[in-house]
Structures are given as structure tokens and as C-alpha cells.
CSV table of C-alpha atoms in Angstrom, one decimal:
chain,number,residue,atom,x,y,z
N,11,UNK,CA,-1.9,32.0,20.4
N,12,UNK,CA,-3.9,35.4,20.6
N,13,UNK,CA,-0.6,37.6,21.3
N,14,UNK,CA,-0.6,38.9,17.6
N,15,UNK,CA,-3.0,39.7,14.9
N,16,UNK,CA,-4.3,36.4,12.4
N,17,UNK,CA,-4.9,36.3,8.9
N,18,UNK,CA,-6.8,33.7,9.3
N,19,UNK,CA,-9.1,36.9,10.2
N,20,UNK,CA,-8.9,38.4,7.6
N,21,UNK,CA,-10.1,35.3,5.0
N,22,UNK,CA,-12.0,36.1,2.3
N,23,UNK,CA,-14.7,35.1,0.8
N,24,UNK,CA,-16.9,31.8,2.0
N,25,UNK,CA,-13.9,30.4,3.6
N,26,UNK,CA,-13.4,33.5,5.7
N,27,UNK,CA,-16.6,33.2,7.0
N,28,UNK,CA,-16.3,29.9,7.3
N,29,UNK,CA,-13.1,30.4,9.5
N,30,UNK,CA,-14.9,33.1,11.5
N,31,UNK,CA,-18.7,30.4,11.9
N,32,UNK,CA,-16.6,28.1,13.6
N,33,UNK,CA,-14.3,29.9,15.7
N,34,UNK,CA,-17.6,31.4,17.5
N,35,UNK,CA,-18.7,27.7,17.4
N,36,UNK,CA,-16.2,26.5,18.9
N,37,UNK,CA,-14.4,29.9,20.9
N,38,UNK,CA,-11.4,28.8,19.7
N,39,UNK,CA,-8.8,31.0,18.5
N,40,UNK,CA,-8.4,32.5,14.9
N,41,UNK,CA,-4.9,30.8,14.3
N,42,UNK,CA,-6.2,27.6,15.7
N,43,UNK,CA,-9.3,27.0,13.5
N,44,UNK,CA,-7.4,29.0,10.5
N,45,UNK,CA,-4.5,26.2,10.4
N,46,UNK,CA,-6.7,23.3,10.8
N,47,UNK,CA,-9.3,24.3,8.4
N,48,UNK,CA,-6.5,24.9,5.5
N,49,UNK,CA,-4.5,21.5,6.8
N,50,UNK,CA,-8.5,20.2,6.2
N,51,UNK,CA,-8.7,21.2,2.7
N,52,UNK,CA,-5.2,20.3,1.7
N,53,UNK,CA,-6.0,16.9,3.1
N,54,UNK,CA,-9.2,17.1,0.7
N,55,UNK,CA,-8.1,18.4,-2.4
N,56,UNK,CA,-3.9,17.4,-2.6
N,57,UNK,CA,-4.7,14.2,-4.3
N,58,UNK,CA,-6.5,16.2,-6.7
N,59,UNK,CA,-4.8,19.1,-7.7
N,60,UNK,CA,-1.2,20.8,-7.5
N,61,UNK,CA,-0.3,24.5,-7.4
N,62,UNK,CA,1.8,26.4,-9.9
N,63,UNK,CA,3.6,29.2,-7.7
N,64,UNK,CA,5.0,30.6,-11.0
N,65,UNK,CA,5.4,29.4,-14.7
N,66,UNK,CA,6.8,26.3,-15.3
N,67,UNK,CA,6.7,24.8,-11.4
N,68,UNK,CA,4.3,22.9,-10.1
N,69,UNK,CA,4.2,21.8,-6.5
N,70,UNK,CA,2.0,20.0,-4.5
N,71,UNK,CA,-0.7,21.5,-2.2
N,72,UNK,CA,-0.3,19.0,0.7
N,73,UNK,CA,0.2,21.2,3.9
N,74,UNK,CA,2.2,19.8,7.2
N,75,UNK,CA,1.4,21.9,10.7
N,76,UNK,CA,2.1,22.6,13.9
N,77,UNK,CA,-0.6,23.9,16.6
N,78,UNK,CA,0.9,24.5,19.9
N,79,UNK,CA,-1.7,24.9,22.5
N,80,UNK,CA,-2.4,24.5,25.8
N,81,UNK,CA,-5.2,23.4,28.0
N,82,UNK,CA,-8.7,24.8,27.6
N,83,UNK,CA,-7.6,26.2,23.9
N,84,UNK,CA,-10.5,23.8,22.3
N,85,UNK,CA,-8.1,22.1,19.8
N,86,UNK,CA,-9.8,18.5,20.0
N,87,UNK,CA,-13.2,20.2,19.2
N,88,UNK,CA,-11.6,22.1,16.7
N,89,UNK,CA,-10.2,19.2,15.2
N,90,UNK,CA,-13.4,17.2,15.7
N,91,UNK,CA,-15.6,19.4,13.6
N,92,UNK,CA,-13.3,20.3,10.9
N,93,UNK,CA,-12.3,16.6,9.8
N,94,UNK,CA,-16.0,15.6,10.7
N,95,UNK,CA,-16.4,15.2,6.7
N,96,UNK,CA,-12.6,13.3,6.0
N,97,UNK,CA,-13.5,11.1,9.2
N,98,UNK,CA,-17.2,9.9,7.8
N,99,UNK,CA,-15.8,9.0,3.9
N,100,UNK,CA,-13.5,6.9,5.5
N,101,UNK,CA,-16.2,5.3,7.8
N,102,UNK,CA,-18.3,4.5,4.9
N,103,UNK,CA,-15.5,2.5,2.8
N,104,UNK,CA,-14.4,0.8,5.6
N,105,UNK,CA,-18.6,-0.2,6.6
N,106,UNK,CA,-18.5,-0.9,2.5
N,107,UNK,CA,-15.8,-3.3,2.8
N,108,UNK,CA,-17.0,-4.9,5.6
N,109,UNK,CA,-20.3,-5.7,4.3
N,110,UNK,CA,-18.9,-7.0,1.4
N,111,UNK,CA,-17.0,-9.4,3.6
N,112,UNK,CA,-19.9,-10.5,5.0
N,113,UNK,CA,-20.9,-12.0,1.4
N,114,UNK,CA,-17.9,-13.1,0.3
N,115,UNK,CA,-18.1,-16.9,1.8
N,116,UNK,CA,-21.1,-17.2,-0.3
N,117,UNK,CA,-20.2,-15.2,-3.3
N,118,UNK,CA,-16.6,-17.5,-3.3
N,119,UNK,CA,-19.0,-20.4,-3.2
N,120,UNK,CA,-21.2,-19.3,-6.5
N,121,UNK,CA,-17.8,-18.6,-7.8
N,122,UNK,CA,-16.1,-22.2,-7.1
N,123,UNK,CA,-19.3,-24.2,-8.6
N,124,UNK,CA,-19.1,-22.2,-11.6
N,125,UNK,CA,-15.4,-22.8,-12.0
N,126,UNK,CA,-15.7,-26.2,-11.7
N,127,UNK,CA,-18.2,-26.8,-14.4
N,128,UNK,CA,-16.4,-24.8,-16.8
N,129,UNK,CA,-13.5,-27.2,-15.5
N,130,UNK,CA,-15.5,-30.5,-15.7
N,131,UNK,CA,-16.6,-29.2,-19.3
N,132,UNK,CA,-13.6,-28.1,-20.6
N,133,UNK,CA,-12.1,-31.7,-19.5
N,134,UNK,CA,-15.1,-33.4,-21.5
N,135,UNK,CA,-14.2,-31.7,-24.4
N,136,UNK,CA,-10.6,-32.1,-23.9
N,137,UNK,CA,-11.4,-36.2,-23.7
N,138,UNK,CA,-13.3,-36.1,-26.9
N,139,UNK,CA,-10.7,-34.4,-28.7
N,140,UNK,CA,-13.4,-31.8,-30.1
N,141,UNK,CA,-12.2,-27.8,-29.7
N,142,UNK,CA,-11.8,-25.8,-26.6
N,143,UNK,CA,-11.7,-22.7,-27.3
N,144,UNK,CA,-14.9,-20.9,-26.5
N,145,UNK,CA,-14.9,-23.0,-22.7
N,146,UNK,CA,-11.2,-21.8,-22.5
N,147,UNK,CA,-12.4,-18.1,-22.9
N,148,UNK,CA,-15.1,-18.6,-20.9
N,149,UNK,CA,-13.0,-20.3,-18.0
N,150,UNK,CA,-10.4,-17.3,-18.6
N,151,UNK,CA,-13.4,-14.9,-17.6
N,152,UNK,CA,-14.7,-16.6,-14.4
N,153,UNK,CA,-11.1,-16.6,-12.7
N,154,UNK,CA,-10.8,-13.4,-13.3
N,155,UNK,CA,-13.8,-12.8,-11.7
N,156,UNK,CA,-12.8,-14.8,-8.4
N,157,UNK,CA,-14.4,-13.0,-5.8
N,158,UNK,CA,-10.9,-11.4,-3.1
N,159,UNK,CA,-11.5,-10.0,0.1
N,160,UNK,CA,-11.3,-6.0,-0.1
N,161,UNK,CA,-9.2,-4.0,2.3
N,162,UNK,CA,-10.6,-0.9,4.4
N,163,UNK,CA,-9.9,2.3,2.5
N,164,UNK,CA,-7.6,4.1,4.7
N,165,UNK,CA,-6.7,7.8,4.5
N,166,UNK,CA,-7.1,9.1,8.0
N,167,UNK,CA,-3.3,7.3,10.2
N,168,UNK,CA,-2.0,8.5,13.5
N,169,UNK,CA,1.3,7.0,14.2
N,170,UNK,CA,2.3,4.2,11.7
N,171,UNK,CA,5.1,2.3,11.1
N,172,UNK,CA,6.1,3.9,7.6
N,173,UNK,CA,6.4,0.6,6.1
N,174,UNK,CA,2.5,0.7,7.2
N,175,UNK,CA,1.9,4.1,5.7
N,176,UNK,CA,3.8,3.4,2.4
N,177,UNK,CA,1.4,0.1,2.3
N,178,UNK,CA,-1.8,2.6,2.6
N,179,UNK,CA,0.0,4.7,0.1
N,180,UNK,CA,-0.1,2.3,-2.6
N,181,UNK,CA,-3.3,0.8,-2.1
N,182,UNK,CA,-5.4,3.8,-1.7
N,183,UNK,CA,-4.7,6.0,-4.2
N,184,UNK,CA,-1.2,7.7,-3.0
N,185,UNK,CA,-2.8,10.3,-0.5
N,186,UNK,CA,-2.4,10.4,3.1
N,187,UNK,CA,-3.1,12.6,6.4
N,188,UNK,CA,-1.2,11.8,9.8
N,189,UNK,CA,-3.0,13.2,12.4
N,190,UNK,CA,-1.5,13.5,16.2
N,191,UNK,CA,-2.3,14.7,19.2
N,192,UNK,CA,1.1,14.1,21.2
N,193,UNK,CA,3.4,15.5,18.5
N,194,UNK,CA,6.4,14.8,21.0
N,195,UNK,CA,5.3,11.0,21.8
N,196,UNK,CA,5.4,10.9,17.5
N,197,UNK,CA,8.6,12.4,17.1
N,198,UNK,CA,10.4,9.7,19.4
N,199,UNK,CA,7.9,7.0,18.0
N,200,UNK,CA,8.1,4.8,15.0
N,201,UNK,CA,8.4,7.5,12.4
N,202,UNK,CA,11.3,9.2,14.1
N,203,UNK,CA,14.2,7.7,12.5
N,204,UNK,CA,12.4,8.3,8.9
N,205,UNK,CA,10.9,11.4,9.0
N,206,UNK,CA,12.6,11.9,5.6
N,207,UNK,CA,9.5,9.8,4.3
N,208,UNK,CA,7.4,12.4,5.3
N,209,UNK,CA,9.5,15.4,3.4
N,210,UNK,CA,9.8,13.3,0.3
N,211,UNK,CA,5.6,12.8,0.4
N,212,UNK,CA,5.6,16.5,1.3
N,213,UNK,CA,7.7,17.3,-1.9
N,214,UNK,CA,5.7,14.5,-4.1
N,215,UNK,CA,8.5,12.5,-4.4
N,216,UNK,CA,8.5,8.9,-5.4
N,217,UNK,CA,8.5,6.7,-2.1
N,218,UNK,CA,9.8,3.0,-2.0
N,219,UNK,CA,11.0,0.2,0.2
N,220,UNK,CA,11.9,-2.9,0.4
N,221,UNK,CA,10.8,-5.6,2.0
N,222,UNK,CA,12.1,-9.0,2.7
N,223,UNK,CA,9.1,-11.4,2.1
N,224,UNK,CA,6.9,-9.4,-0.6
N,225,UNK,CA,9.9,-7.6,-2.6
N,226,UNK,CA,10.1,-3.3,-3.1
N,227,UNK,CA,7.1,-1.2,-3.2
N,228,UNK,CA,7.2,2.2,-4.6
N,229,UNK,CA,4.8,4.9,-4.7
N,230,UNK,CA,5.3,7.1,-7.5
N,231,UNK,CA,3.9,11.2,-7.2
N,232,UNK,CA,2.6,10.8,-3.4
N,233,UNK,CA,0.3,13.0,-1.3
N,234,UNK,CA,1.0,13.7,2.6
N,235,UNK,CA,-0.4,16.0,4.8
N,236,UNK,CA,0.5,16.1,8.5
N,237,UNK,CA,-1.5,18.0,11.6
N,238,UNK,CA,0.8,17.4,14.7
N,239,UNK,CA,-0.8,19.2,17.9
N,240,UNK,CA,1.9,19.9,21.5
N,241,UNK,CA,2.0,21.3,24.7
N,242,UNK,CA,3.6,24.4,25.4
């Protein structure tokens, strides 16, 4: 990876320094902390912004890549320290989500008793013949409120089904990063016969499938970035 000259170098700027700061961190090479840290960002920012290359087209800014390196070239701490950030967001949903769990036996209790007087009054009026309609509203407005089990944000996968990663797609906000370290165990793994789901998330396209139990699922305008890592 050192045989020719890196722009990665040659940065700009804060994020040239940046680059330069963690290859002496890390003694890693330029190319190898330059692609990471921009397959970092695109992971940060593609659900938030697209890029206009020239009037009138807009793509978007997710970033798929490559790093062939062989032992003793420091990828893993590479890697390590530059998704340090992505990996600790997603740790705190998922610790959010699980102590919300932790309540929600309780809080579906509170829930259930309040249901069931508005039920028990409702009824009594129903009986008596005398109007409904302000325990009806009021009844409409604590089902809503049933209290649902919430599902771990997940942004960060490493070799899903794509059924699985279209699932994550749709329930957390349409952006995705796959992250592999055997890029040629995940080529023959369970993405390899639809590794068109990965250009089309690439390109932004609309994603869909359909299922036999739950019906189709589509993701409309997606966000994937990929950082595969092989041996030479």
C-alpha cells in the first residue's frame, strides 16, 4: 500500500491533519487511514446530505471500499479508532432501549388499569343510555398510548441476510454501514447472490421485498455504505 504517492497526504485543511494525527497514531499507512476516515464520514453524514457533481444531478454521498492489506498493516486499529464515534451512538440506543424494556412490564401495567376504567366507564354510561363521547375520546387517547417494546437502533451490520438489512433499513431511518473484515468469506456468504441490493442502496434507489408472512417492504431513497477489508 506504500508503493505510490497518497492523496490522502495531501488533505487539506482539519481533515488533512486529521488524516495525518492518526496515521502517526496508529503507523498505519496514508491510503489506509485516508479510505477509512472518508468511508467514516460518508457513513456519518449520507443520510444527511447528497452531492450535486454538476447542475441538475444529485447523487448520494454513500461511499463503498476496498482495503487490501496484509499482516501487521494496523487496519483493525485503524478501523477501531475511526468508527470509535459510529460504534458508541449505536451503543447508547441500544443501552436506551434496553432500559426502557426494563420498565415496560410495569409501564404496560399502569397502562392496562387505566384502559380498563375508561372501559368499565364507558360501559356505565353505555348502560344508562347517557352520551359517550368525551370517555370515547378519552379511551381513543390511552390506546394509543399503549406502551410497545422498542427495537435496538441498528446502523453498524456485518454480514446480514439482506432481508435482515432491508428490515434495519426501514426501521432506522434508511441508512446503513456493512462493515467486514473477511471481504472474501462475505462475498460467498448470504449477500452474495444479491449484491444488486447493495448497488441499488449505493445509487439511492428504492429497495423492496417481499415476504411471505408480513407482505412487501420497501425502502424508498436508501443510504449504504460498505468498508470490506482482504488479504493479499
Amino acid at each position: 500500500m506504500n508503493q505510490f504517492q497518497s492523496p490522502y497526504g495531501m488533505l487539506p485543511g482539519r481533515l488533512g491533519l486529521f488524516v495525518r494525527d492518526t496515521t502517526d497514531a496508529t503507523q498505519a499507512s496514508d491510503p489506509l487511514v485516508g479510505s477509512v476516515t472518508f468511508t467514516a464520514v460518508s457513513a456519518a453524514v449520507q443520510g444527511h446530505c447528497n452531492v450535486s457533481p454538476k447542475p441538475g444531478l444529485e447523487v448520494p454521498v454513500s461511499l463503498f471500499c476496498l482495503n487490501v492489506c496484509g499482516s501487521g498493516e494496523r487496519k483493525s486499529a485503524v478501523q477501531t479508532l475511526l468508527f470509535k464515534a459510529i460504534n458508541e451512538v449505536q451503543r447508547e440506543r441500544s443501552d436506551a432501549v434496553a432500559q426502557q424494556a426494563d420498565s415496560l412490564s410495569e409501564r404496560h401495567e399502569l397502562w392496562r388499569i387505566k384502559r380498563d376504567a375508561a372501559r368499565a366507564e364507558y360501559n356505565r354510561l353505555f348502560r344508562k343510555q347517557k352520551p359517550t363521547d368525551d370517555i370515547e375520546k378519552r379511551l381513543q387517547i390511552i390506546l394509543k398510548e399503549e406502551p410497545k417494546a422498542c427495537e435496538a437502533h441498528r446502523f453498524v451490520y456485518q454480514d446480514p441476510t439482506w432481508e435482515a438489512l432491508l428490515l434495519g433499513l426501514s426501521k432506522n431511518g434508511g441508512s446503513a454501514v456493512l462493515v467486514n473484515d473477511e471481504f472474501d468469506q462475505f462475498i460467498s456468504g448470504h449477500m452474495a447472490r444479491h449484491l444488486s441490493v447493495l448497488n441499488s442502496g449505493w445509487s439511492g434507489m428504492d429497495l423492496s421485498v417481499d415476504r411471505k408472512t408480513s407482505g412487501s417492504l420497501t425502502v424508498a431513497n436508501p443510504r449504504i455504505t460498505c468498508l470490506f477489508k482482504a488479504q493479499p
